[in-house]
Coordinates of C-alpha atoms and ligand atoms in Angstrom, one line a residue:
X296 CA -63.2 -2.5 -43.2
X297 CA -63.2 -5.2 -45.9
X298 CA -64.2 -7.7 -43.2
X299 CA -67.2 -9.9 -42.6
X300 CA -70.0 -9.3 -40.1
X301 CA -70.4 -12.1 -37.5
X302 CA -73.9 -13.2 -36.8
X303 CA -74.8 -15.9 -34.2
X304 CA -77.7 -17.8 -32.7
X305 CA -78.4 -21.0 -30.9
X306 CA -79.3 -22.6 -34.2
X307 CA -81.1 -21.7 -37.5
X308 CA -83.3 -18.9 -36.1
X309 CA -80.6 -16.2 -36.7
X310 CA -80.9 -16.9 -40.4
X311 CA -84.0 -14.8 -40.3
X312 CA -81.7 -11.9 -39.3
X313 CA -79.2 -12.9 -42.0
X314 CA -82.0 -12.5 -44.6
X315 CA -82.8 -9.0 -43.4
X316 CA -79.1 -8.0 -43.4
X317 CA -78.7 -9.4 -46.9
X318 CA -81.7 -7.5 -48.1
X319 CA -80.4 -4.2 -46.7
X320 CA -76.7 -4.7 -47.2
X321 CA -76.2 -7.2 -50.0
X322 CA -72.5 -6.6 -50.5
X323 CA -71.5 -7.3 -46.9
X324 CA -69.9 -10.7 -46.2
X325 CA -71.2 -12.7 -43.2
X326 CA -69.8 -15.4 -40.9
X327 CA -72.8 -17.2 -39.4
X328 CA -72.5 -19.4 -36.3
X329 CA -75.4 -21.7 -35.2
X330 CA -74.6 -23.2 -31.9
X331 CA -77.0 -26.2 -32.4
X332 CA -75.0 -28.6 -30.2
X333 CA -76.0 -26.4 -27.2
X334 CA -79.5 -25.4 -28.4
X335 CA -82.0 -24.5 -27.1
X336 CA -80.6 -21.4 -25.4
X337 CA -84.0 -20.4 -24.0
X338 CA -83.9 -22.6 -20.9
X339 CA -80.3 -21.7 -19.9
X340 CA -79.2 -19.3 -17.2
X341 CA -77.4 -16.0 -17.9
X342 CA -74.0 -17.2 -16.8
X343 CA -74.0 -20.2 -19.2
X344 CA -75.3 -17.9 -22.1
X345 CA -72.5 -15.3 -21.4
X346 CA -69.9 -18.1 -21.6
X347 CA -71.4 -19.5 -24.9
X348 CA -71.5 -16.0 -26.3
X349 CA -67.9 -15.3 -25.3
X350 CA -66.7 -18.5 -26.9
X351 CA -68.6 -17.6 -30.2
X352 CA -67.2 -14.1 -30.3
X353 CA -63.7 -15.3 -29.7
X354 CA -64.2 -17.8 -32.6
X355 CA -65.5 -14.9 -34.8
X356 CA -62.6 -12.6 -33.9
X357 CA -60.2 -15.3 -35.2
X358 CA -62.2 -15.0 -38.5
X359 CA -61.6 -11.3 -38.4
X360 CA -65.1 -10.0 -38.1
X361 CA -65.6 -6.2 -37.9
X362 CA -68.8 -6.4 -35.8
X363 CA -71.1 -9.1 -34.2
X364 CA -74.8 -9.4 -34.4
X365 CA -76.4 -11.3 -31.6
X366 CA -79.2 -12.8 -33.8
X367 CA -80.7 -14.3 -30.7
X368 CA -83.3 -12.7 -28.4
X369 CA -82.1 -14.9 -25.5
X370 CA -78.4 -13.8 -25.7
X371 CA -79.5 -10.3 -26.4
X372 CA -81.5 -10.1 -23.2
X373 CA -79.1 -11.9 -20.9
X374 CA -75.5 -11.4 -22.2
X375 CA -75.4 -8.2 -24.3
X376 CA -74.2 -5.8 -21.6
X377 CA -71.5 -8.1 -20.2
X378 CA -70.1 -9.1 -23.6
X379 CA -70.0 -5.4 -24.7
X380 CA -67.9 -4.8 -21.6
X381 CA -65.6 -7.7 -22.4
X382 CA -65.1 -6.7 -26.1
X383 CA -65.1 -2.9 -25.9
X384 CA -63.6 -2.4 -29.4
X385 CA -66.1 -4.6 -31.2
X386 CA -69.4 -3.2 -32.3
X387 CA -72.1 -5.6 -31.0
X388 CA -75.7 -5.3 -32.1
X389 CA -78.5 -7.2 -30.4
X390 CA -82.2 -7.8 -31.4
X391 CA -84.1 -6.8 -28.2
X392 CA -83.0 -3.2 -28.0
X393 CA -83.9 -2.4 -31.7
X394 CA -87.1 -4.3 -31.2
X395 CA -88.1 -2.2 -28.2
X396 CA -87.5 1.0 -30.3
X397 CA -89.6 -0.4 -33.2
X398 CA -92.5 -1.1 -30.8
X399 CA -92.3 2.3 -29.2
X400 CA -92.5 3.9 -32.7
X401 CA -95.4 1.6 -33.8
X402 CA -97.4 2.6 -30.6
X403 CA -99.7 -0.4 -30.3
X404 CA -102.1 0.0 -27.4
X405 CA -102.0 -3.6 -26.4
X406 CA -99.6 -6.2 -27.8
X407 CA -98.2 -9.7 -27.2
X408 CA -94.5 -10.4 -26.9
X409 CA -93.5 -14.0 -27.7
X410 CA -90.0 -15.1 -26.6
X411 CA -88.0 -17.8 -24.8
X412 CA -88.3 -18.5 -21.1
X413 CA -84.9 -16.7 -20.4
X414 CA -85.9 -13.6 -22.4
X415 CA -89.3 -13.3 -20.7
X416 CA -87.7 -13.9 -17.3
X417 CA -85.2 -11.1 -17.9
X418 CA -88.0 -8.6 -18.2
X419 CA -85.7 -6.5 -20.4
X420 CA -88.1 -5.9 -23.3
X421 CA -90.9 -4.6 -21.1
X422 CA -88.5 -2.3 -19.1
X423 CA -87.1 -0.8 -22.3
X424 CA -90.5 -0.2 -23.8
X425 CA -91.8 1.4 -20.6
X426 CA -88.7 3.6 -20.2
X427 CA -88.8 4.6 -23.9
X428 CA -92.5 5.4 -23.9
X429 CA -92.2 7.5 -20.7
X430 CA -89.3 9.5 -22.0
X431 CA -91.0 10.5 -25.2
X432 CA -94.3 11.2 -23.4
X433 CA -96.3 8.4 -25.2
X434 CA -99.1 6.5 -23.5
X435 CA -98.3 3.2 -21.9
X436 CA -98.2 0.1 -24.1
X437 CA -99.7 -2.9 -22.5
X438 CA -97.6 -5.9 -23.1
X439 CA -98.6 -9.6 -22.6
X440 CA -95.3 -11.5 -22.5
X441 CA -95.5 -15.2 -23.3
X442 CA -92.7 -17.7 -23.0
X443 CA -92.9 -20.3 -25.7
X444 CA -90.3 -23.0 -24.8
X445 CA -91.5 -25.5 -27.4
X446 CA -91.2 -23.2 -30.4
X447 CA -87.4 -23.1 -31.0
X448 CA -86.8 -26.8 -30.5
X449 CA -89.7 -27.5 -32.9
X450 CA -88.1 -25.3 -35.6
X451 CA -84.7 -27.0 -35.0
X452 CA -86.5 -30.3 -35.5
X453 CA -87.6 -29.2 -38.9
X454 CA -91.4 -28.9 -38.1
X455 CA -91.6 -25.4 -39.6
X456 CA -90.5 -26.6 -43.0
X457 CA -94.1 -28.0 -43.5
X458 CA -96.9 -25.4 -43.9
X459 CA -99.9 -25.7 -41.7
X460 CA -98.2 -28.2 -39.4
X461 CA -100.9 -29.3 -36.8
X462 CA -98.2 -29.7 -34.1
X463 CA -97.2 -26.0 -34.4
X464 CA -100.9 -24.9 -34.6
X465 CA -101.5 -26.8 -31.4
X466 CA -98.5 -25.3 -29.6
X467 CA -99.4 -21.8 -30.8
X468 CA -103.0 -22.2 -29.6
X469 CA -101.8 -23.4 -26.3
X470 CA -99.7 -20.3 -25.8
X471 CA -101.9 -17.6 -27.3
X472 CA -105.6 -18.6 -27.7
X473 CA -106.6 -16.4 -24.7
X474 CA -105.2 -13.3 -26.4
X475 CA -107.2 -13.7 -29.7
X476 CA -109.2 -10.5 -30.3
X477 CA -107.3 -8.8 -27.4
X478 CA -104.1 -7.8 -29.2
X479 CA -103.5 -6.6 -32.7
X480 CA -99.7 -6.8 -32.7
X481 CA -97.3 -9.6 -31.9
X482 CA -93.6 -9.0 -31.4
X483 CA -91.5 -12.0 -32.5
X484 CA -89.0 -11.8 -29.6
X485 CA -87.1 -14.9 -30.7
X486 CA -85.4 -15.2 -34.1
X487 CA -86.9 -18.6 -34.7
X488 CA -90.4 -17.2 -34.5
X489 CA -90.7 -15.5 -38.0
X490 CA -90.8 -19.1 -39.3
X491 CA -94.0 -19.7 -37.3
X492 CA -96.3 -16.9 -38.6
X493 CA -98.9 -19.3 -40.0
X494 CA -99.3 -21.0 -36.7
X495 CA -99.4 -17.7 -34.8
X496 CA -102.0 -16.3 -37.2
X497 CA -104.0 -19.4 -36.7
X498 CA -104.0 -18.9 -32.9
X499 CA -104.3 -15.1 -32.8
X500 CA -106.2 -14.2 -36.1
X501 CA -105.0 -11.6 -38.5
X502 CA -102.5 -9.5 -36.6
X503 CA -99.5 -7.3 -37.2
X504 CA -96.1 -8.9 -36.7
X505 CA -93.1 -7.0 -35.6
X506 CA -90.0 -8.8 -36.6
X507 CA -87.0 -7.4 -34.7
X508 CA -84.7 -8.6 -37.5
X509 CA -85.7 -5.6 -39.6
X510 CA -84.7 -3.1 -36.9
X511 CA -81.6 -5.1 -36.1
X512 CA -80.5 -5.0 -39.8
X513 CA -81.1 -1.2 -39.8
X514 CA -79.0 -0.7 -36.7
X515 CA -76.1 -2.6 -38.3
X516 CA -76.6 -0.6 -41.5
X517 CA -76.3 2.7 -39.4
X518 CA -72.8 1.5 -38.3
X519 CA -71.8 0.5 -41.8
X520 CA -73.9 2.8 -44.0
X521 CA -72.1 2.0 -47.3
X522 CA -70.7 -1.3 -48.2
X523 CA -67.1 -1.4 -47.2
X524 CA -66.4 -4.3 -49.5
X525 CA -65.5 -4.3 -53.1
X526 CA -65.4 -8.1 -53.4
X527 CA -68.4 -10.2 -54.0
X528 CA -70.1 -10.9 -50.7
X529 CA -69.6 -14.3 -49.2
X530 CA -71.5 -16.1 -46.4
X531 CA -69.8 -18.8 -44.5
X532 CA -71.8 -21.0 -42.2
X533 CA -70.6 -22.8 -39.1
X534 CA -72.5 -25.1 -36.7
X535 CA -71.4 -26.8 -33.5
X536 CA -73.9 -29.6 -34.1
X537 CA -75.0 -31.8 -37.0
X538 CA -74.1 -30.2 -40.3
X539 CA -76.7 -32.2 -42.3
X540 CA -79.6 -31.2 -40.1
X541 CA -78.5 -27.6 -40.1
X542 CA -78.1 -27.5 -43.8
X543 CA -81.5 -29.1 -44.4
X544 CA -83.4 -26.5 -42.4
X545 CA -81.2 -23.6 -43.5
X546 CA -81.9 -24.5 -47.1
X547 CA -85.6 -24.1 -46.5
X548 CA -85.1 -20.7 -44.7
X549 CA -82.6 -19.3 -47.2
X550 CA -84.1 -20.9 -50.3
X551 CA -80.7 -21.9 -51.4
X552 CA -77.8 -24.3 -50.5
X553 CA -75.5 -23.7 -47.6
X554 CA -72.7 -26.0 -46.7
X555 CA -71.9 -25.5 -43.0
X556 CA -68.6 -26.4 -41.5
X557 CA -68.3 -27.9 -38.1
X558 CA -66.9 -25.6 -35.5
X559 CA -63.7 -26.6 -33.8
X560 CA -63.6 -24.3 -30.8
Ligands
LIG680 N1 -83.3 -17.9 -31.5 C1 -83.0 -17.7 -30.1 C2 -83.7 -16.5 -29.6 O1 -83.9 -15.5 -30.4 C3 -82.8 -18.8 -29.2 C4 -83.9 -19.8 -29.1 C5 -83.5 -21.0 -28.3 O2 -82.4 -21.6 -28.6 O3 -84.1 -21.3 -27.3 O4 -84.1 -16.3 -28.5

């Protein structure tokens, strides 16, 4: 059990999940994969995303991970079930299922769900919230789902490292201005979006954010309740793309150095 947890995303967004895992489970080691060479994931079809996920999980298994966290809403909503079938002995935790549970518990009357095109197209989040609310007899939660294809590439381009960036404000207004005053809660359905809360607040006003990273970290903590490691936790970062760009943005998110290695598949 003295093995790392694998965490992956299309790029730096999954680091927002790493932060939550570190907060809750500081002694667990992590292997992080940011598939930046093939980002963004949000415009890809399920078949392609399953194949990328499979390749990443095989890479992580060679690094002897004990579990995998899909720190990517897009993979979670398109590839989770298939990859669980393909790797039956590996615990896999996604972000969308824990997010749906968190929303059902929070019971907002009317909320917005921001995610990638592929996540919104899958309709998974809405289906899970509807089924969960019905089964526990809660009243229906009205969800306004919005695909935001510009957001993740903007974060990967480093635009979120600057506070109050007018380009992000403009994009957020474009996606959400009509919901201002209508919703009081926004679910950050893509792991890049917790880095955009200033732009989202600008567009929507003061609202509650639900960050699925919190519920995802809790879920992994349920599987490994006590730290199984006695050694000092280590995080190793890998990227399929440009190491310098990854490390520049990662440094901003993690508030510390990270020296990613290039993945050789
Ligand atoms: N961060 C990912 C997600 O949670 C992927 C974003 C993208 O690459 O389009 O959906």
